[in-house]
Structures are given as C-alpha cells and as structure tokens.
PDB file of C-alpha atoms in Angstrom:
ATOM      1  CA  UNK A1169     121.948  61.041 116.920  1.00 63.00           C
ATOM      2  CA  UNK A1170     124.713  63.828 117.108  1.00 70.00           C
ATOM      3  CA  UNK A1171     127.939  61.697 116.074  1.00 79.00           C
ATOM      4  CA  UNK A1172     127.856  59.780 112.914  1.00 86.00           C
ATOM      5  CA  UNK A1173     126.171  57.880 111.187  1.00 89.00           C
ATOM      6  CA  UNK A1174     123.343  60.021 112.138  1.00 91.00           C
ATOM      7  CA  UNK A1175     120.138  58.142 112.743  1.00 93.00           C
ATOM      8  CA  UNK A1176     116.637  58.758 113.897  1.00 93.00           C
ATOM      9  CA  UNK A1177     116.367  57.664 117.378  1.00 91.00           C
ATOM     10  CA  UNK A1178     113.097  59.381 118.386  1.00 91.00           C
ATOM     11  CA  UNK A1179     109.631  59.557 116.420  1.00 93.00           C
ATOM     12  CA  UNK A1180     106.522  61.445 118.215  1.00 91.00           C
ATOM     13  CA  UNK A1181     102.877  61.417 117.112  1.00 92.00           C
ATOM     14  CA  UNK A1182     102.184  63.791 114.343  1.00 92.00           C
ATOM     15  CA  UNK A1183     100.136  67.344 115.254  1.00 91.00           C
ATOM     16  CA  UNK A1184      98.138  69.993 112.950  1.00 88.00           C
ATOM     17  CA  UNK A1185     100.911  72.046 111.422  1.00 84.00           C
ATOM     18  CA  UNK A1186      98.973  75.050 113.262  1.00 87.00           C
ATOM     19  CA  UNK A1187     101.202  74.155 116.328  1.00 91.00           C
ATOM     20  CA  UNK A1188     104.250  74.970 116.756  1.00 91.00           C
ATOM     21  CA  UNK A1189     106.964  72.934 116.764  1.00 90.00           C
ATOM     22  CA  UNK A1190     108.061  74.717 120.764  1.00 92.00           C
ATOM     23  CA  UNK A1191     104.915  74.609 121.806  1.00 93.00           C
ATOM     24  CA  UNK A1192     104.697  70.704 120.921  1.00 93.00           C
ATOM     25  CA  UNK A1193     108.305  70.461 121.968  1.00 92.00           C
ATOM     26  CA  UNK A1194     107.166  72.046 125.667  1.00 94.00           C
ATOM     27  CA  UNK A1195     104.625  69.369 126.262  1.00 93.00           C
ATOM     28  CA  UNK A1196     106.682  66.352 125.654  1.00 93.00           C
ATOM     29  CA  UNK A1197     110.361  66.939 126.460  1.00 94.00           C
ATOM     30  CA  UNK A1198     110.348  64.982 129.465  1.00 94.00           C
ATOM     31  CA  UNK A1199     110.333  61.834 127.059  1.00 92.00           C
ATOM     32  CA  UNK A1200     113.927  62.577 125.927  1.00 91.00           C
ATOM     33  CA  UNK A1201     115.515  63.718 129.873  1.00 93.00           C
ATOM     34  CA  UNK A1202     116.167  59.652 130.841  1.00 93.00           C
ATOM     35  CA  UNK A1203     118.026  59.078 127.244  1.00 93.00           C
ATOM     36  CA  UNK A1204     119.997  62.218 127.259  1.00 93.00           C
ATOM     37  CA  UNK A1205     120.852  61.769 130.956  1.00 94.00           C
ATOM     38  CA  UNK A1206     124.877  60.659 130.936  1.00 94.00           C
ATOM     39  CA  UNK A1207     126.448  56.923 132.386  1.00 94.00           C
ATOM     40  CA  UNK A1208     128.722  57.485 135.059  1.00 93.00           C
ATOM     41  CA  UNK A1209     131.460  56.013 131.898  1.00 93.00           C
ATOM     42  CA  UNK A1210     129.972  59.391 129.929  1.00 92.00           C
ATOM     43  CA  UNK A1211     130.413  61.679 133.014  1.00 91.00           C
ATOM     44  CA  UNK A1212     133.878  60.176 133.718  1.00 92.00           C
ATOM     45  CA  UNK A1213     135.577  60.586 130.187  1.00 90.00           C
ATOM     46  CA  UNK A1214     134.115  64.115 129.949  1.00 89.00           C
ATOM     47  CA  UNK A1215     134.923  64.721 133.507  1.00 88.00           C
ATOM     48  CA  UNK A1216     135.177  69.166 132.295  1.00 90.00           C
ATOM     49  CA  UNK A1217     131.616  69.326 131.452  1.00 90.00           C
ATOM     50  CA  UNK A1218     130.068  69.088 134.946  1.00 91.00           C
ATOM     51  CA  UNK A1219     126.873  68.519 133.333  1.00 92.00           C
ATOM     52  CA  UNK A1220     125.244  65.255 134.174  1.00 92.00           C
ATOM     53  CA  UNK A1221     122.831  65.132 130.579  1.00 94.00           C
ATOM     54  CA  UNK A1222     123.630  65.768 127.032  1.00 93.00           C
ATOM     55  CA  UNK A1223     121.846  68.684 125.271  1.00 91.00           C
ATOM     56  CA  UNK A1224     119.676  68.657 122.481  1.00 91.00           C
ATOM     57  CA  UNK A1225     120.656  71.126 119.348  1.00 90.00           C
ATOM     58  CA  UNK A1226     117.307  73.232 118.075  1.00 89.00           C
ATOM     59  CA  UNK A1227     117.049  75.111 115.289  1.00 88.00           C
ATOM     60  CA  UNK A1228     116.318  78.738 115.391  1.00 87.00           C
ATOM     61  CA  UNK A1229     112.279  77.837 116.607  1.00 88.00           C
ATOM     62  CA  UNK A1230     114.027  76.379 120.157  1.00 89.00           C
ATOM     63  CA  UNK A1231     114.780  79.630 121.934  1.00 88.00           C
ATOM     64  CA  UNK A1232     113.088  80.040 124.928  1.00 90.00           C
ATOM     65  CA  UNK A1233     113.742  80.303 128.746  1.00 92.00           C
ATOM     66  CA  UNK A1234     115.159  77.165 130.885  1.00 91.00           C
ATOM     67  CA  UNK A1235     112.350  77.066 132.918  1.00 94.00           C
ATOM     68  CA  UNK A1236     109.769  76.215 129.456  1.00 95.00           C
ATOM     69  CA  UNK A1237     111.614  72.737 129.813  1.00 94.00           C
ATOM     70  CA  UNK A1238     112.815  71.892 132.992  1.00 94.00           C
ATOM     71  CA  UNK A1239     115.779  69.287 133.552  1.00 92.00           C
ATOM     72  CA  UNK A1240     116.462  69.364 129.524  1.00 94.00           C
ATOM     73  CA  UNK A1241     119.727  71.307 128.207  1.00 93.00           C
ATOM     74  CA  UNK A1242     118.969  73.111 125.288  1.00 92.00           C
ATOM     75  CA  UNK A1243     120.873  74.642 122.687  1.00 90.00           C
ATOM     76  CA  UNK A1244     119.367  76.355 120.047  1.00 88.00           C
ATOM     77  CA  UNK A1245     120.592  78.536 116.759  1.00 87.00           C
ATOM     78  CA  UNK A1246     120.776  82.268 117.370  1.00 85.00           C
ATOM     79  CA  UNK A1247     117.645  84.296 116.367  1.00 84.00           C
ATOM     80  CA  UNK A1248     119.259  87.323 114.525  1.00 81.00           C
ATOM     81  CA  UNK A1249     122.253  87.671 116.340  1.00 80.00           C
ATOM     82  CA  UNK A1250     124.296  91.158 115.806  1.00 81.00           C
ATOM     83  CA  UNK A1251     126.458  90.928 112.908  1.00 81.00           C
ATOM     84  CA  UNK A1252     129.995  89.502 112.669  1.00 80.00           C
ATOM     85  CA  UNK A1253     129.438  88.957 116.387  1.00 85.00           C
ATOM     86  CA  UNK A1254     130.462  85.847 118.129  1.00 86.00           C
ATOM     87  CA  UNK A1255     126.698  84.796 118.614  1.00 83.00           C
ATOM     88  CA  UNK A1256     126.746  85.212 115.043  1.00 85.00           C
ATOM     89  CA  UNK A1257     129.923  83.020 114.449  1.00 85.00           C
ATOM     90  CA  UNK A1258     128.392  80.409 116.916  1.00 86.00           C
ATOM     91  CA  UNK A1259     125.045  80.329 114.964  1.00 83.00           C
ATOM     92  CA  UNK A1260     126.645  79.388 112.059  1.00 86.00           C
ATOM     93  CA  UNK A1261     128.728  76.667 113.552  1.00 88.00           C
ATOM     94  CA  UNK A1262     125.630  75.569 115.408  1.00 87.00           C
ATOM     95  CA  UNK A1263     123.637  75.747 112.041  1.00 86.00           C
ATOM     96  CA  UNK A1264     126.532  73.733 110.225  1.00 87.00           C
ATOM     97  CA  UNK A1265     126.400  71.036 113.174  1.00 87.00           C
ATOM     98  CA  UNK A1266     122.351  70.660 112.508  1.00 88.00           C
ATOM     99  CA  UNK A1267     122.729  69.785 108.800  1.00 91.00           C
ATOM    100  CA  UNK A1268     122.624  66.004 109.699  1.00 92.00           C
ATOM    101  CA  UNK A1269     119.161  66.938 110.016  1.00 92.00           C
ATOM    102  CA  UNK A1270     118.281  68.144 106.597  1.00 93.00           C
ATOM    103  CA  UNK A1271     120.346  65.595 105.059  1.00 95.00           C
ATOM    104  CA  UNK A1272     118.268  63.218 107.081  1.00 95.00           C
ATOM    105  CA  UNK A1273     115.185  64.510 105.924  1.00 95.00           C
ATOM    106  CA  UNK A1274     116.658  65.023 102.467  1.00 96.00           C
ATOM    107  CA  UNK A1275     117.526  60.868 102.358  1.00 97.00           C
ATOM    108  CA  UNK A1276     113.760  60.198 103.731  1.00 97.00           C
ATOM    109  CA  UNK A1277     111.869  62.138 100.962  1.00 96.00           C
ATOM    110  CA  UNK A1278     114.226  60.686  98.375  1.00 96.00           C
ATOM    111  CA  UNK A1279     113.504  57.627  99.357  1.00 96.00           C
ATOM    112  CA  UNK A1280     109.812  57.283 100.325  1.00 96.00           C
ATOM    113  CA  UNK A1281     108.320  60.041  97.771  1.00 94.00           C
ATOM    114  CA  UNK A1282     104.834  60.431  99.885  1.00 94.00           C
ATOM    115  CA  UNK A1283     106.978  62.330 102.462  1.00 94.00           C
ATOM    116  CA  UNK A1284     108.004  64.775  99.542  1.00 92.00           C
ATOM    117  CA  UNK A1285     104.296  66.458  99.785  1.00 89.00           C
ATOM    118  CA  UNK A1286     101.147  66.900 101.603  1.00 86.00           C
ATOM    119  CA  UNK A1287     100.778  63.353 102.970  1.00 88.00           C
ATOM    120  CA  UNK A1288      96.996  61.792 100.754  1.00 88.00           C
ATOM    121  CA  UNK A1289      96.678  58.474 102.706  1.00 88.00           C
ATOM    122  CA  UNK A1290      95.127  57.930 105.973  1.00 88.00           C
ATOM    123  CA  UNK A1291      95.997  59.219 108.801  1.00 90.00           C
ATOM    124  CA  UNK A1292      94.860  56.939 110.948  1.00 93.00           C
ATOM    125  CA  UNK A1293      98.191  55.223 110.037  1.00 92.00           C
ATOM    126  CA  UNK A1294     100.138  58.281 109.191  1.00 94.00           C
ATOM    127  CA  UNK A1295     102.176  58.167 112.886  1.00 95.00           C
ATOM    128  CA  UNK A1296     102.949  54.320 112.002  1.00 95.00           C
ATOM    129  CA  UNK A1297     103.824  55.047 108.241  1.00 95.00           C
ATOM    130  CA  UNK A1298     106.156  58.001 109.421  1.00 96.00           C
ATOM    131  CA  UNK A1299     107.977  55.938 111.967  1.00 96.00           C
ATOM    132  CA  UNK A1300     108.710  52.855 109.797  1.00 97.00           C
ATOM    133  CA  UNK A1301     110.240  55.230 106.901  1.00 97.00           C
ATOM    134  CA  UNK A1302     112.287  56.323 109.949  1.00 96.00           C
ATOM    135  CA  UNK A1303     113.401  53.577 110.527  1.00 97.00           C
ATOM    136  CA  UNK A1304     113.966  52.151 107.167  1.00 97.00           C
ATOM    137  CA  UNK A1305     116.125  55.579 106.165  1.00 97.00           C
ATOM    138  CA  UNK A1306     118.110  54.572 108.983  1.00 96.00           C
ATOM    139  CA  UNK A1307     118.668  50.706 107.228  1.00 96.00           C
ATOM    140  CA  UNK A1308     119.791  52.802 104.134  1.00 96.00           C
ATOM    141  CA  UNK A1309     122.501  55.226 105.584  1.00 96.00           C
ATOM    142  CA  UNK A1310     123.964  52.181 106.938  1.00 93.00           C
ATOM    143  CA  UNK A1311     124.163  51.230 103.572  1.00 93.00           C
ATOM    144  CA  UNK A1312     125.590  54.658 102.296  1.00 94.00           C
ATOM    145  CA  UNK A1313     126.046  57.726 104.930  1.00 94.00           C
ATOM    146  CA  UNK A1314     124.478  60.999 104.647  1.00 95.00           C
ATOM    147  CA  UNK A1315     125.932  63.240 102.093  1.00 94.00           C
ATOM    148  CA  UNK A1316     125.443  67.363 101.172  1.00 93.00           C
ATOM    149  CA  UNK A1317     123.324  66.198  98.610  1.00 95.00           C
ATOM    150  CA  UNK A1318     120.595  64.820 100.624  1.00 94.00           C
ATOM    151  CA  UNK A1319     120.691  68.483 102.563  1.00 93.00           C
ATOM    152  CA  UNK A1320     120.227  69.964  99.035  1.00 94.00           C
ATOM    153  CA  UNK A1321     117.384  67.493  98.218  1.00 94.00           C
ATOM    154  CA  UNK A1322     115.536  68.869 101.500  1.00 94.00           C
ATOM    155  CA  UNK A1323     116.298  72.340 100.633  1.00 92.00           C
ATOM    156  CA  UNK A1324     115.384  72.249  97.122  1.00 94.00           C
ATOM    157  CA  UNK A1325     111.801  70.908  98.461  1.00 92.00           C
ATOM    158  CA  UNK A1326     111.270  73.593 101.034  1.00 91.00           C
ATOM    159  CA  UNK A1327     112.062  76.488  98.501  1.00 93.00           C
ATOM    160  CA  UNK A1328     109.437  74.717  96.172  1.00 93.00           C
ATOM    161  CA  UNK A1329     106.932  74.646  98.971  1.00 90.00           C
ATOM    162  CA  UNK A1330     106.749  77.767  99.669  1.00 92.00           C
ATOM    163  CA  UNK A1331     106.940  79.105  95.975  1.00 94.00           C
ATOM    164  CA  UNK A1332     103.877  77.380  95.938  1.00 93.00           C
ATOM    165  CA  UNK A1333     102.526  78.807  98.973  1.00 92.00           C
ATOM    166  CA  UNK A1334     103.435  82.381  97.704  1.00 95.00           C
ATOM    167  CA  UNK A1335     101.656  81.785  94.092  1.00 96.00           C
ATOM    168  CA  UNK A1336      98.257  80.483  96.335  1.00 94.00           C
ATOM    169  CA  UNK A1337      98.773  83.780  97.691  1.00 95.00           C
ATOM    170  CA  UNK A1338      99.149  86.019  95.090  1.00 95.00           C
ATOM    171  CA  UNK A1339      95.927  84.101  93.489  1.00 95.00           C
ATOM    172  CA  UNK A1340      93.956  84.522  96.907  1.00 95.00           C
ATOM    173  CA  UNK A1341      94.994  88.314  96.739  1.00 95.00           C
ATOM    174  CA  UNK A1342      93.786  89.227  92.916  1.00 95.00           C
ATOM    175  CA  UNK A1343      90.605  86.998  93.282  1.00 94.00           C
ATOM    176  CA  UNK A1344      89.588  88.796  96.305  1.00 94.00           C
ATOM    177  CA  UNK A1345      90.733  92.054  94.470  1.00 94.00           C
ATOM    178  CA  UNK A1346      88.759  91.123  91.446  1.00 94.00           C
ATOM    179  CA  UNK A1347      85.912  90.419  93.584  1.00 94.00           C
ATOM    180  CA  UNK A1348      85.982  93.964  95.355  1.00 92.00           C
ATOM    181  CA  UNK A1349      86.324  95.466  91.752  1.00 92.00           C
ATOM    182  CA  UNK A1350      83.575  93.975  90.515  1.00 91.00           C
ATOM    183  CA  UNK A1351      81.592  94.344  92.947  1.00 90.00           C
ATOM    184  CA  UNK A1352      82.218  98.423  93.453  1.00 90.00           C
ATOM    185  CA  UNK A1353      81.731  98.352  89.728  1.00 89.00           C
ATOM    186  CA  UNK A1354      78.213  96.609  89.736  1.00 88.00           C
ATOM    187  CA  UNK A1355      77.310  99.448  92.790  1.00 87.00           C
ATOM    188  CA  UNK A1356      78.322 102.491  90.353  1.00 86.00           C
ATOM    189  CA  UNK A1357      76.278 101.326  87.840  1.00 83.00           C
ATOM    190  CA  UNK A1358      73.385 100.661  89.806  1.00 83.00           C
ATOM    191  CA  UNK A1359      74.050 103.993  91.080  1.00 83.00           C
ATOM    192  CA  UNK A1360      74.143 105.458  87.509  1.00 80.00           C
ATOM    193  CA  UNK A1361      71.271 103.571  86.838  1.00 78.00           C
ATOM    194  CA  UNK A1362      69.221 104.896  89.755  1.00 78.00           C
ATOM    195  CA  UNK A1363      70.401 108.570  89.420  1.00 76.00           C
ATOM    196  CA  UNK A1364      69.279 108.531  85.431  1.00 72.00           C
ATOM    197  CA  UNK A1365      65.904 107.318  86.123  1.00 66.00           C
TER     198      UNK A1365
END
C-alpha cells in the first residue's frame, strides 16, 4: 500500500531465486491492472493526472519498456543515472518513497525469524506460510507503525547475506586453487619420477 500504514495487499506463489524478479513480474502483472485501475471518486479528486490507474513503484530491477507490461504504469528507481542530475535527484526521492518496503520486510523477519534465512520447512506449504506472516505483520503495524528501524533490521540482514555469500566464495576459489596446485604438483613429480628412471 503506498499511503500509510503500509500493508501487504498482494502475496504471489514463491519461484526458484534463479528467476528474476522482472521476468516473474512480466508474467503476472495483469493480476494487479483491475486493483490499481482508479474509481471515477479517484479520477475526479485527481482530475490533473489524466491517468485512469495508479502506478506501481519498482526498485531499480523494474526498468524495462511499456510494452513488457501492457496496461500497467510503472515507475521504477533510476539505474545509474548521471550524477547530480535530476534523474539522479528523482532516484533518490523514488528510493526514499520505497523504504516502506524494507521496513516491511524488516518488521516480517523480526517477527517470524524463519523468514530471516534460507526457509528449512516444507515447501509444499511455504506459499501458505509466507502469506499468513503477511498477513499477521500487517495485524502488528496496526498495533505499532513501521519505523527506520525495521528498514535497518532488513538491511542489516542483506549485508550479512551476502558476507556470507562472498566467504562461500572465497572458500570455493582456494579449494579449487588448492586442488589445481596439488594436482600440477603430483604431475611434476611423476614427471621427475619418470625422467630419473
């Protein structure tokens, strides 16, 4: 939801994380055009915007031509925009705009601590789990709204993912280095071996 108090409105069926969140995006926007699509009330009270739908705010992933989703208004963050530009102001004001989200997300894993990590359970369930934690985080920011804290919560959790993806990494790099080694090694000594006989 773009106005306070911020809630989760829409849940879709998990994917692989090998698919990008626009490609997944592409094949089922059509389920958000008849919410997003303005009352003639809406259209009268913002009777400058001639647009007859609201738009959905993406982060930096969303860019992509009209025509990938047809009938959907899209705005998305600024890839790289020039600096000190006004694409670059606008990003940031954007960007600012889509914190709701992390502190969303921030709230969720706080809450219901088998979101914080690679989900163990079933997944035959996993879609239904997801969704009622949805809907339960909603249930607590009526109880207390969304603060920068929950954003930082998020954050803190994606930097710590992906130190640990960058130490699997590192390991996966000098194993398969220590491999080569060794094995070169083992071939100059059967070498030396076979050259002193």
């Amino acid at each position: 939801m773009a106005t306070k108090p911020y809630y989760c409105l829409f849940v879709q069926p998990a994917v692989v994380g090998s698919i990008h969140d626009y490609t997944y995006h592409e094949e089922n926007f059509k389920s958000y055009i008849s919410y997003l699509t303005k009352t003639p009330a809406e259209q009268l009270l913002f009777r400058a915007d001639p647009n007859t739908s609201w738009a959905i705010l993406g982060d930096k992933a969303y860019n992509g031509p009209p025509t990938d989703t047809p009938g959907l208004r899209r705005i998305a963050v600024p890839k790289n925009p020039p600096a000190r530009s006004q694409t670059e102001r606008d990003g940031h004001e954007l960007a600012e705009i889509r914190v709701a989200v992390e502190q969303f997300f921030g709230r969720l894993e706080q809450k219901w601590a088998v979101f914080r990590h690679c989900y163990r359970w079933s997944h035959d369930h996993f879609d239904m789990d997801f969704a009622t934690a949805c809907w339960l985080t909603n249930e607590c920011i009526q109880e207390r709204e969304l603060v920068q804290d929950d954003a930082v919560f998020h954050r803190t959790l994606l930097d710590a993912r992906a130190i640990r993806q960058q130490e699997r990494e590192t390991k996966r790099i000098q194993a398969r280095n220590t491999w080569y080694a060794n094995k070169k090694r083992k071939n100059t000594l059967s070498q030396n071996s076979q050259n002193s006989q």
